[in-house]
Short mmCIF file of C-alpha atoms in Angstrom, two decimals:
data_model
loop_
_atom_site.label_atom_id
_atom_site.label_comp_id
_atom_site.label_asym_id
_atom_site.label_seq_id
_atom_site.Cartn_x
_atom_site.Cartn_y
_atom_site.Cartn_z
CA MET A 20 28.58 -53.38 -19.97
CA THR A 21 26.27 -50.74 -19.03
CA GLU A 22 25.98 -49.97 -15.46
CA LYS A 23 22.98 -49.57 -13.44
CA LEU A 24 21.81 -47.51 -10.46
CA ASP A 25 18.30 -47.43 -8.77
CA TYR A 26 16.49 -44.44 -7.16
CA GLU A 27 13.27 -43.60 -6.27
CA LEU A 28 13.71 -40.07 -7.83
CA ALA A 29 15.87 -39.18 -10.76
CA VAL A 30 16.40 -35.53 -11.35
CA ILE A 31 17.86 -34.27 -14.85
CA GLY A 32 19.61 -30.75 -13.85
CA GLY A 33 20.71 -28.95 -10.82
CA GLY A 34 19.29 -25.63 -11.19
CA LEU A 35 16.63 -23.93 -9.02
CA ALA A 36 13.85 -26.30 -10.30
CA GLY A 37 15.73 -29.37 -9.91
CA LEU A 38 17.15 -28.74 -6.84
CA SER A 39 13.59 -27.64 -5.65
CA VAL A 40 12.11 -30.98 -6.62
CA ALA A 41 15.14 -32.96 -4.96
CA VAL A 42 15.36 -31.31 -1.59
CA ARG A 43 11.39 -31.42 -1.44
CA ALA A 44 11.05 -35.19 -1.99
CA SER A 45 14.24 -36.12 -0.01
CA GLU A 46 12.95 -34.28 3.21
CA LEU A 47 9.88 -36.48 2.40
CA GLY A 48 11.85 -39.57 2.63
CA CYS A 49 12.28 -39.94 -1.17
CA ARG A 50 15.70 -41.78 -2.34
CA THR A 51 16.98 -39.09 -4.56
CA ALA A 52 19.75 -38.44 -7.04
CA VAL A 53 20.37 -35.15 -9.31
CA PHE A 54 22.26 -35.52 -12.38
CA GLU A 55 24.01 -32.39 -13.75
CA ARG A 56 25.97 -31.84 -16.89
CA GLY A 57 28.18 -29.53 -15.53
CA PRO A 58 31.26 -29.98 -12.97
CA GLU A 59 31.10 -29.89 -9.49
CA GLY A 60 31.14 -26.54 -7.91
CA ASP A 61 30.26 -23.39 -10.44
CA TYR A 62 28.39 -25.20 -12.80
CA LEU A 63 26.87 -22.79 -14.86
CA CYS A 64 22.94 -22.55 -15.33
CA ASN A 65 20.62 -19.77 -15.44
CA SER A 66 19.67 -20.18 -11.66
CA ARG A 67 23.20 -19.14 -10.86
CA LEU A 68 23.56 -16.20 -12.86
CA THR A 69 20.16 -14.62 -12.05
CA GLY A 70 19.46 -11.22 -10.58
CA GLY A 71 17.71 -12.91 -7.99
CA LEU A 72 14.20 -11.30 -7.89
CA PHE A 73 11.42 -13.49 -7.13
CA HIS A 74 8.10 -12.31 -8.24
CA ILE A 75 5.06 -13.04 -10.57
CA ALA A 76 4.61 -11.20 -13.45
CA MET A 77 6.62 -8.39 -12.39
CA ASP A 78 5.22 -7.95 -8.83
CA ASP A 79 4.77 -9.53 -5.41
CA MET A 80 5.15 -13.05 -5.59
CA THR A 81 3.29 -13.21 -1.70
CA ASP A 82 0.21 -11.41 -2.96
CA ASP A 83 -3.22 -13.03 -2.42
CA GLU A 84 -3.73 -15.98 -4.89
CA ASP A 85 -6.82 -13.96 -6.40
CA ILE A 86 -4.71 -10.89 -7.08
CA ILE A 87 -1.89 -13.16 -8.61
CA LYS A 88 -4.30 -14.88 -10.72
CA LYS A 89 -5.85 -11.93 -12.17
CA ARG A 90 -2.31 -10.80 -12.98
CA LEU A 91 -1.47 -13.74 -14.67
CA LYS A 92 -4.58 -13.90 -16.95
CA GLU A 93 -4.01 -10.31 -17.65
CA ILE A 94 -0.88 -11.18 -19.36
CA THR A 95 -1.67 -14.45 -21.14
CA SER A 96 -5.08 -13.74 -21.82
CA ASP A 97 -4.96 -15.51 -25.17
CA LEU A 98 -3.54 -18.90 -23.50
CA GLU A 99 -5.67 -21.89 -22.06
CA ASN A 100 -3.52 -22.16 -18.76
CA ASP A 101 -5.98 -22.03 -15.89
CA VAL A 102 -4.57 -25.34 -14.74
CA GLN A 103 -1.06 -23.79 -14.38
CA VAL A 104 -2.04 -20.40 -12.99
CA LYS A 105 -4.34 -21.78 -10.52
CA ALA A 106 -1.26 -24.11 -9.26
CA LEU A 107 1.15 -21.14 -9.38
CA SER A 108 -0.94 -18.75 -7.72
CA GLU A 109 -1.83 -20.87 -4.64
CA THR A 110 1.50 -22.18 -4.07
CA ALA A 111 3.39 -19.23 -4.49
CA HIS A 112 3.71 -17.82 -0.91
CA GLU A 113 4.01 -21.67 0.63
CA SER A 114 7.20 -22.22 -1.54
CA LEU A 115 8.80 -19.14 -0.77
CA GLU A 116 8.64 -19.66 2.72
CA TRP A 117 9.46 -23.15 2.16
CA MET A 118 12.59 -22.46 0.63
CA LYS A 119 13.70 -19.39 3.24
CA LYS A 120 13.45 -22.41 5.84
CA LYS A 121 16.03 -24.54 3.84
CA GLY A 122 18.32 -21.72 4.44
CA VAL A 123 18.12 -19.80 1.47
CA ARG A 124 18.04 -15.75 2.31
CA ILE A 125 15.48 -13.46 1.10
CA ILE A 126 15.60 -9.54 1.37
CA LYS A 127 13.58 -6.71 0.51
CA ALA A 128 15.39 -5.33 -2.40
CA GLY A 129 13.22 -2.27 -3.36
CA PRO A 130 9.95 -0.24 -2.56
CA ASP A 131 7.86 -2.33 -5.19
CA GLY A 132 6.66 -5.77 -5.42
CA LEU A 133 9.18 -6.88 -8.26
CA ARG A 134 12.13 -6.43 -5.85
CA LYS A 135 9.88 -7.41 -2.45
CA ASN A 136 11.57 -11.01 -2.71
CA ALA A 137 15.26 -10.72 -3.79
CA LEU A 138 17.87 -13.30 -3.08
CA ALA A 139 20.89 -12.30 -0.91
CA PRO A 140 23.58 -10.88 -1.59
CA PRO A 141 21.92 -8.98 -4.38
CA GLY A 142 22.94 -9.95 -7.76
CA VAL A 143 21.64 -7.37 -10.22
CA ARG A 144 24.51 -5.68 -11.89
CA SER A 145 25.10 -3.28 -15.08
CA THR A 146 27.86 -5.72 -16.46
CA GLY A 147 29.13 -9.12 -16.68
CA TYR A 148 32.01 -8.70 -15.07
CA PHE A 149 33.64 -7.09 -12.09
CA ASN A 150 36.74 -4.96 -12.39
CA GLY A 151 39.71 -7.53 -12.86
CA GLY A 152 37.53 -10.14 -14.61
CA LYS A 153 35.52 -11.77 -11.64
CA PRO A 154 32.29 -12.88 -12.78
CA TYR A 155 29.85 -10.87 -11.09
CA TRP A 156 27.14 -13.67 -9.94
CA GLN A 157 30.24 -15.29 -7.57
CA GLY A 158 29.39 -15.43 -4.14
CA ARG A 159 26.09 -13.65 -4.71
CA SER A 160 22.34 -14.13 -5.32
CA GLY A 161 21.59 -17.54 -7.17
CA ASP A 162 25.26 -18.72 -6.56
CA VAL A 163 24.57 -18.80 -3.17
CA MET A 164 20.82 -20.23 -3.37
CA LEU A 165 22.26 -22.91 -5.45
CA LYS A 166 25.00 -23.91 -2.90
CA THR A 167 22.92 -23.75 -0.26
CA LEU A 168 20.23 -25.95 -1.59
CA SER A 169 22.81 -28.45 -2.50
CA LYS A 170 24.05 -28.66 0.97
CA ARG A 171 21.01 -29.30 2.27
CA LEU A 172 20.06 -32.11 -0.35
CA ASN A 173 23.31 -33.79 0.87
CA GLU A 174 22.24 -33.43 4.70
CA LEU A 175 19.02 -35.20 3.60
CA GLY A 176 20.89 -38.11 2.04
CA GLY A 177 20.43 -37.16 -1.49
CA GLU A 178 23.29 -37.33 -4.26
CA ILE A 179 24.63 -34.86 -7.02
CA VAL A 180 26.08 -36.68 -9.72
CA TYR A 181 28.35 -34.14 -11.66
CA ASN A 182 29.66 -34.23 -15.12
CA ALA A 183 26.52 -36.53 -15.69
CA ALA A 184 24.92 -35.67 -19.11
CA ALA A 185 21.07 -37.34 -19.47
CA VAL A 186 21.32 -38.45 -23.08
CA ASP A 187 17.90 -40.54 -23.30
CA LEU A 188 14.82 -41.70 -21.30
CA ILE A 189 13.62 -45.02 -20.61
CA VAL A 190 10.40 -46.48 -21.15
CA ALA A 191 8.65 -49.55 -20.44
CA SER A 192 5.62 -48.24 -22.57
CA GLU A 193 4.57 -45.15 -24.48
CA SER A 194 2.45 -44.23 -21.26
CA LYS A 195 5.29 -45.07 -18.52
CA CYS A 196 8.94 -43.79 -17.92
CA ILE A 197 11.04 -45.89 -15.68
CA GLY A 198 14.48 -44.14 -15.99
CA VAL A 199 16.89 -42.07 -17.78
CA ILE A 200 20.11 -43.17 -19.42
CA VAL A 201 23.32 -41.01 -18.21
CA GLU A 202 26.58 -40.59 -19.71
CA LYS A 203 29.56 -39.72 -17.54
CA ASP A 204 33.37 -39.87 -18.44
CA GLY A 205 32.15 -41.71 -21.59
CA LYS A 206 30.43 -44.58 -19.79
CA LYS A 207 26.64 -44.92 -19.92
CA THR A 208 24.63 -45.92 -16.99
CA ASN A 209 20.99 -46.76 -16.60
CA VAL A 210 19.37 -44.97 -13.96
CA CYS A 211 16.20 -46.70 -13.07
CA ALA A 212 13.79 -44.53 -11.15
CA ASN A 213 9.88 -44.58 -10.35
CA ASN A 214 10.00 -40.99 -11.47
CA VAL A 215 12.30 -39.09 -13.43
CA VAL A 216 12.03 -35.10 -13.63
CA ILE A 217 13.32 -33.36 -16.42
CA ALA A 218 14.78 -29.86 -15.07
CA ASP A 219 17.32 -29.15 -17.69
CA GLY A 220 16.23 -25.63 -18.63
CA GLY A 221 14.86 -24.28 -21.89
CA PHE A 222 16.55 -24.37 -25.44
CA GLN A 223 17.89 -20.96 -25.44
CA ALA A 224 21.42 -21.71 -26.47
CA ASN A 225 20.27 -24.03 -29.01
CA LYS A 226 20.66 -22.39 -32.47
CA ASP A 227 19.15 -25.05 -34.35
CA LEU A 228 15.97 -24.98 -32.17
CA ILE A 229 16.07 -21.17 -32.25
CA LYS A 230 16.11 -20.95 -35.81
CA LYS A 231 13.11 -23.52 -36.03
CA TYR A 232 10.82 -21.75 -33.46
CA ILE A 233 12.04 -17.98 -32.89
CA SER A 234 14.37 -16.57 -35.24
CA ASN A 235 15.75 -16.89 -38.86
CA VAL A 236 19.04 -15.45 -37.51
CA PRO A 237 19.79 -17.18 -34.34
CA GLY A 238 23.33 -15.40 -34.43
CA ALA A 239 21.67 -12.14 -34.21
CA LEU A 240 20.26 -13.10 -30.54
CA MET A 241 22.48 -11.78 -27.50
CA GLN A 242 22.70 -15.33 -25.38
CA ARG A 243 21.96 -13.17 -22.19
CA ASN A 244 21.83 -16.45 -20.07
CA ALA A 245 24.59 -19.15 -19.19
CA GLY A 246 24.87 -21.04 -22.17
CA SER A 247 23.55 -24.27 -20.53
CA GLY A 248 19.96 -24.53 -22.19
CA LEU A 249 20.31 -26.84 -25.05
CA GLY A 250 16.83 -28.19 -25.08
CA ASN A 251 18.04 -31.54 -24.63
CA GLY A 252 15.21 -32.71 -21.87
CA ILE A 253 12.62 -31.38 -24.25
CA LEU A 254 13.68 -33.52 -27.13
CA MET A 255 14.07 -36.34 -25.00
CA ALA A 256 10.26 -35.99 -23.80
CA GLU A 257 8.99 -35.11 -27.19
CA LYS A 258 10.84 -38.66 -28.63
CA ILE A 259 8.73 -40.85 -26.32
CA GLY A 260 5.78 -38.64 -27.16
CA ALA A 261 5.34 -35.73 -24.98
CA LYS A 262 3.23 -32.81 -26.06
CA THR A 263 5.08 -29.51 -26.32
CA ILE A 264 3.65 -25.91 -26.23
CA GLY A 265 4.49 -22.44 -27.04
CA GLU A 266 8.03 -22.62 -28.30
CA GLU A 267 7.85 -19.66 -30.29
CA SER A 268 8.27 -16.98 -27.20
CA PHE A 269 10.87 -16.23 -24.85
CA TYR A 270 11.96 -14.04 -21.73
CA GLY A 271 14.49 -11.42 -22.71
CA HIS A 272 15.19 -7.89 -22.92
CA LEU A 273 16.66 -5.43 -25.62
CA LEU A 274 20.51 -4.76 -25.08
CA TYR A 275 22.82 -2.37 -26.63
CA LYS A 276 23.94 -4.18 -29.95
CA GLU A 277 27.56 -4.01 -29.07
CA ALA A 278 26.54 -6.62 -26.22
CA LEU A 279 26.87 -9.20 -29.01
CA ASN A 280 30.85 -8.68 -29.03
CA ASP A 281 31.61 -6.78 -25.85
CA ASP A 282 30.63 -8.36 -22.11
CA ARG A 283 30.63 -4.61 -20.73
CA PHE A 284 26.93 -4.64 -22.10
CA TRP A 285 25.04 -7.41 -20.72
CA PRO A 286 23.08 -8.74 -18.75
CA TYR A 287 22.44 -4.87 -17.96
CA PRO A 288 21.67 -2.12 -18.88
CA VAL A 289 18.51 -3.06 -20.74
CA ILE A 290 16.99 -0.51 -23.16
CA ASP A 291 13.28 -1.61 -22.67
CA SER A 292 12.45 1.53 -20.99
CA LEU A 293 13.31 3.80 -23.95
CA ALA A 294 11.68 1.54 -26.34
CA THR A 295 8.37 1.53 -24.59
CA GLY A 296 8.11 4.93 -23.73
CA SER A 297 9.32 6.27 -26.96
CA MET A 298 9.55 3.97 -30.11
CA ILE A 299 11.60 1.41 -32.16
CA VAL A 300 12.10 1.14 -35.70
CA ASP A 301 13.49 -1.29 -38.43
CA GLU A 302 16.10 -0.30 -41.39
CA ASN A 303 13.38 1.75 -43.07
CA GLY A 304 12.62 3.97 -40.15
CA ARG A 305 9.27 2.20 -39.71
CA ARG A 306 7.78 0.83 -36.47
CA PHE A 307 6.97 -2.68 -36.54
CA CYS A 308 5.48 -3.84 -33.37
CA ASP A 309 3.36 -2.51 -30.42
CA GLU A 310 5.70 -0.65 -27.96
CA GLY A 311 3.23 -0.36 -25.45
CA MET A 312 2.99 -4.14 -24.82
CA GLY A 313 6.40 -3.84 -22.87
CA GLY A 314 9.86 -4.94 -23.00
CA VAL A 315 9.82 -8.63 -23.36
CA TYR A 316 7.08 -8.40 -26.19
CA ILE A 317 9.19 -5.73 -27.94
CA THR A 318 12.40 -8.14 -27.89
CA ASN A 319 10.40 -11.04 -29.41
CA GLN A 320 9.24 -8.89 -31.94
CA VAL A 321 12.93 -7.70 -33.05
CA ALA A 322 13.93 -11.35 -32.93
CA ARG A 323 11.35 -12.40 -35.36
CA LEU A 324 12.29 -9.67 -37.99
CA ARG A 325 13.88 -10.48 -41.22
CA HIS A 326 16.78 -8.63 -40.18
CA PRO A 327 16.46 -8.62 -36.39
CA LEU A 328 19.93 -6.35 -36.21
CA SER A 329 18.70 -3.47 -38.15
CA SER A 330 16.64 -2.14 -34.89
CA VAL A 331 16.84 1.05 -33.44
CA VAL A 332 15.40 2.67 -30.44
CA ILE A 333 14.37 6.59 -31.19
CA PHE A 334 14.07 9.25 -28.44
CA ASP A 335 14.72 12.83 -27.68
CA SER A 336 16.76 14.73 -25.27
CA THR A 337 13.55 14.90 -22.92
CA ALA A 338 13.08 11.35 -22.67
CA TRP A 339 16.84 10.53 -22.06
CA GLU A 340 17.27 13.10 -19.19
CA HIS A 341 13.88 13.19 -17.65
CA GLY A 342 12.06 10.20 -18.96
CA PRO A 343 12.62 6.43 -19.53
CA GLY A 344 16.00 6.83 -20.27
CA LYS A 345 16.41 7.19 -16.42
CA ASP A 346 13.64 4.60 -15.36
CA TRP A 347 13.87 0.91 -14.21
CA LEU A 348 16.53 -1.28 -13.04
CA ILE A 349 19.80 -0.12 -14.11
CA PRO A 350 18.73 2.24 -16.69
CA PRO A 351 20.61 3.38 -19.62
CA ASN A 352 21.26 6.63 -18.65
CA PRO A 353 23.89 6.54 -17.10
CA PHE A 354 25.01 2.89 -16.99
CA LEU A 355 25.12 2.44 -20.91
CA ILE A 356 27.25 5.42 -21.09
CA LYS A 357 29.26 4.43 -18.11
CA ALA A 358 30.31 0.96 -19.42
CA GLY A 359 31.43 2.37 -22.50
CA GLY A 360 28.18 2.99 -24.96
CA LYS A 361 27.51 5.82 -26.93
CA LEU A 362 24.31 7.26 -28.32
CA ILE A 363 23.97 8.16 -31.84
CA GLU A 364 23.09 11.91 -32.01
CA GLY A 365 21.56 14.61 -34.34
CA GLN A 366 20.38 18.01 -33.98
CA SER A 367 17.47 17.28 -36.43
CA ILE A 368 15.70 14.58 -37.61
CA ALA A 369 17.47 14.71 -40.88
CA LYS A 370 21.01 14.47 -39.56
CA LEU A 371 20.13 11.66 -37.28
CA SER A 372 18.42 9.93 -40.27
CA GLU A 373 21.50 10.48 -41.95
CA GLN A 374 23.70 9.07 -39.58
CA LEU A 375 21.55 5.92 -39.11
CA ASP A 376 21.51 5.59 -43.16
CA ILE A 377 17.50 5.55 -42.81
CA PRO A 378 15.54 7.65 -45.52
CA GLU A 379 14.51 11.01 -43.85
CA GLU A 380 11.31 11.08 -45.29
CA ASN A 381 10.28 7.63 -43.75
CA LEU A 382 11.95 8.45 -40.15
CA LYS A 383 10.26 11.71 -39.99
CA SER A 384 6.73 10.38 -40.94
CA THR A 385 6.99 7.92 -38.25
CA ILE A 386 8.18 10.21 -35.75
CA ASP A 387 5.37 12.59 -36.49
CA ALA A 388 2.55 9.36 -36.10
CA HIS A 389 4.35 8.50 -32.98
CA ASN A 390 3.86 12.35 -31.64
CA TYR A 391 0.26 12.16 -32.99
CA PHE A 392 -0.39 9.39 -30.81
CA VAL A 393 1.03 10.89 -28.04
CA GLU A 394 -0.90 13.95 -28.18
CA GLN A 395 -4.40 12.23 -29.35
CA GLY A 396 -4.14 8.87 -27.62
CA PHE A 397 -4.58 6.89 -30.85
CA VAL A 398 -2.49 5.70 -33.82
CA LYS A 399 -3.04 6.72 -37.22
CA ALA A 400 -4.76 4.07 -39.52
CA ASP A 401 -1.43 3.08 -41.36
CA GLU A 402 0.48 2.39 -38.07
CA PRO A 403 0.86 -0.34 -35.74
CA VAL A 404 -1.61 -0.48 -32.91
CA ARG A 405 -0.28 1.00 -29.79
CA THR A 406 -1.43 0.11 -26.32
CA VAL A 407 -2.20 2.39 -23.77
CA GLY A 408 -1.10 1.35 -20.53
CA SER A 409 0.80 1.81 -17.37
CA VAL A 410 3.74 3.02 -19.47
CA LYS A 411 3.84 6.88 -20.17
CA SER A 412 4.65 7.56 -23.82
CA TYR A 413 7.14 10.81 -24.53
CA PRO A 414 6.95 12.85 -27.56
CA ILE A 415 9.94 12.87 -29.88
CA LYS A 416 10.16 16.85 -30.04
CA THR A 417 12.97 18.25 -28.18
CA PRO A 418 16.70 18.41 -29.92
CA PRO A 419 19.19 16.70 -29.51
CA PHE A 420 17.39 13.48 -31.05
CA TYR A 421 19.10 10.09 -30.27
CA ALA A 422 19.17 6.63 -31.42
CA ILE A 423 20.34 3.42 -29.87
CA PRO A 424 21.10 0.10 -31.89
CA VAL A 425 19.91 -2.76 -30.21
CA CYS A 426 19.53 -6.36 -30.44
CA ALA A 427 17.34 -8.93 -28.57
CA GLY A 428 18.70 -10.75 -25.43
CA ILE A 429 17.44 -14.20 -24.78
CA THR A 430 17.62 -15.33 -21.22
CA TYR A 431 15.11 -18.37 -21.37
CA THR A 432 12.79 -19.73 -23.60
CA MET A 433 9.02 -19.87 -22.33
CA GLY A 434 8.05 -23.06 -24.09
CA GLY A 435 8.38 -26.48 -23.80
CA ILE A 436 6.90 -29.92 -22.45
CA LEU A 437 3.37 -29.60 -21.41
CA THR A 438 2.63 -30.80 -17.71
CA ASN A 439 -0.14 -30.34 -15.61
CA GLU A 440 -0.51 -29.10 -11.94
CA ASN A 441 1.86 -31.22 -10.44
CA GLY A 442 4.63 -31.30 -13.46
CA GLN A 443 3.49 -34.50 -14.84
CA VAL A 444 4.17 -34.77 -18.29
CA ILE A 445 1.29 -34.91 -20.82
CA ASN A 446 1.42 -36.95 -23.97
CA LYS A 447 -0.08 -35.97 -27.64
CA ASN A 448 -3.05 -37.81 -26.49
CA ASP A 449 -3.42 -35.63 -23.39
CA ASP A 450 -2.72 -38.60 -20.93
CA VAL A 451 -0.12 -38.32 -18.33
CA ILE A 452 3.21 -40.27 -19.06
CA GLU A 453 3.35 -42.24 -15.75
CA GLY A 454 6.59 -41.70 -14.17
CA LEU A 455 7.59 -38.39 -15.92
CA PHE A 456 7.69 -35.05 -14.66
CA ALA A 457 9.40 -31.56 -15.98
CA VAL A 458 9.54 -28.48 -14.14
CA GLY A 459 11.05 -24.94 -14.94
CA ALA A 460 12.10 -23.67 -18.12
CA CYS A 461 11.79 -26.86 -20.00
CA THR A 462 8.36 -26.38 -19.52
CA GLY A 463 5.40 -24.54 -21.40
CA GLY A 464 1.76 -23.32 -21.28
CA LEU A 465 2.29 -20.91 -18.59
CA GLU A 466 3.90 -18.17 -20.24
CA GLY A 467 4.27 -16.54 -23.75
CA GLY A 468 1.11 -16.48 -26.10
CA GLY A 469 0.55 -13.38 -28.47
CA SER A 470 1.43 -11.06 -25.99
CA SER A 471 4.66 -12.88 -25.10
CA GLY A 472 3.62 -12.63 -21.26
CA TYR A 473 6.18 -13.15 -18.80
CA SER A 474 5.45 -14.57 -15.28
CA GLY A 475 8.87 -14.98 -13.97
CA GLY A 476 11.65 -17.62 -14.19
CA LEU A 477 12.44 -18.12 -10.50
CA SER A 478 8.88 -18.07 -9.53
CA LYS A 479 8.21 -20.98 -12.14
CA ALA A 480 10.82 -22.77 -11.06
CA LEU A 481 10.44 -22.73 -7.45
CA VAL A 482 6.71 -23.46 -7.28
CA PHE A 483 6.71 -26.25 -9.59
CA GLY A 484 9.73 -28.01 -8.44
CA TYR A 485 8.14 -27.60 -4.90
CA ARG A 486 4.91 -29.01 -6.21
CA ALA A 487 6.38 -31.99 -8.00
CA GLY A 488 8.61 -32.84 -5.09
CA THR A 489 5.52 -32.94 -2.64
CA TYR A 490 3.51 -34.91 -5.26
CA ILE A 491 6.17 -37.41 -6.24
CA ALA A 492 6.97 -38.17 -2.14
CA SER A 493 3.18 -38.29 -1.25
CA ASN A 494 2.03 -40.68 -4.58
CA HIS A 495 4.67 -42.46 -6.40
CA ARG A 496 7.39 -43.72 -3.93
#
């Protein structure tokens, strides 16, 4: 016989998005339970493994609303996301201050806006494990944040049910959700709730969905994530008529190709800065994307190649020693080498192309075209367009010449369930599904598009979790 539980709010997933909804709604009086598929304690999710930078579009999350709006629209200019952009912009500062008051410690980790609001203790590291095999995230950053919010939820009278996987939504009609079916220890329970929030992350670890939407070769993508994002919430929502959007885009970075087989090379260092400052080519020695659009965009383009593991970043000694090789957080020079990585090196383009098994004529002509762009400011007619922006482009002229084979590292998928400004799920008729909400990486519409515009996973989870919790407690108890 199926058991039955009753709550005002049932949350699927115990990451930042889910806990933000739960804590906010609980402090406003909602009888709340979070159903987390993982075990009690250190259950894995992206929020636990995070480096901990709360930003919006790689800059200060506490900027004025109009500044944030402008920044978001610049990176997602082809998306109709005004409702979500407005919600994120106007609530960013408020939600961050709220989280601090719940006991989550935020520090300034660097001079720029990207690092102005970082979780403490800091969590960004160059490799996946400390010496001795201890995971880098334990006792730091997202791990401390989740434990702090979980403790606060318990203090407020909320529950967290572990080893509890949501398997289906309970609906009264096509336009009303009234609960969720949860499986724990082989037994299914009907959880009746006035409000159900899907917050179980994206579908980055689901190879079938990756193949459907992102890459024809899912195994060629490095799982730069916790492995917990299977897209179950998205699939459950679709089953009852929810609209989804933007599944083709993801947030990730270029990684050393050996990261696929060696934990020393993930989640850092990333190779983005060298690709944006120099160039990236395929197995034929040809450019295939606009490197000026940034590392997240390039990573998406690599994933879409017929042969994603054919990609190679090409640069010279000047870029390596005095330019993008030493740029950004935990740069490849020196951290790739310190981790045990190796550069492919040639004293001439001919020698480099020989080692790469790329036709010398092709690689040389591509490098010549790249240098022409650097000197003249525009590409030749037969070359992919290249954006001229904030990233300086370096010529490839000074030997030795170098190459780094790369792979696309996927952290979370940007697309998913379409929602309004309060996290209410929208159906295929563009109406709200009453009683059903979605927040965090399982949602779509804010990020992605043709430029693979990245707003920030932590800010998205926190803001929309906070907004949904506030709305539910105020309107749907």
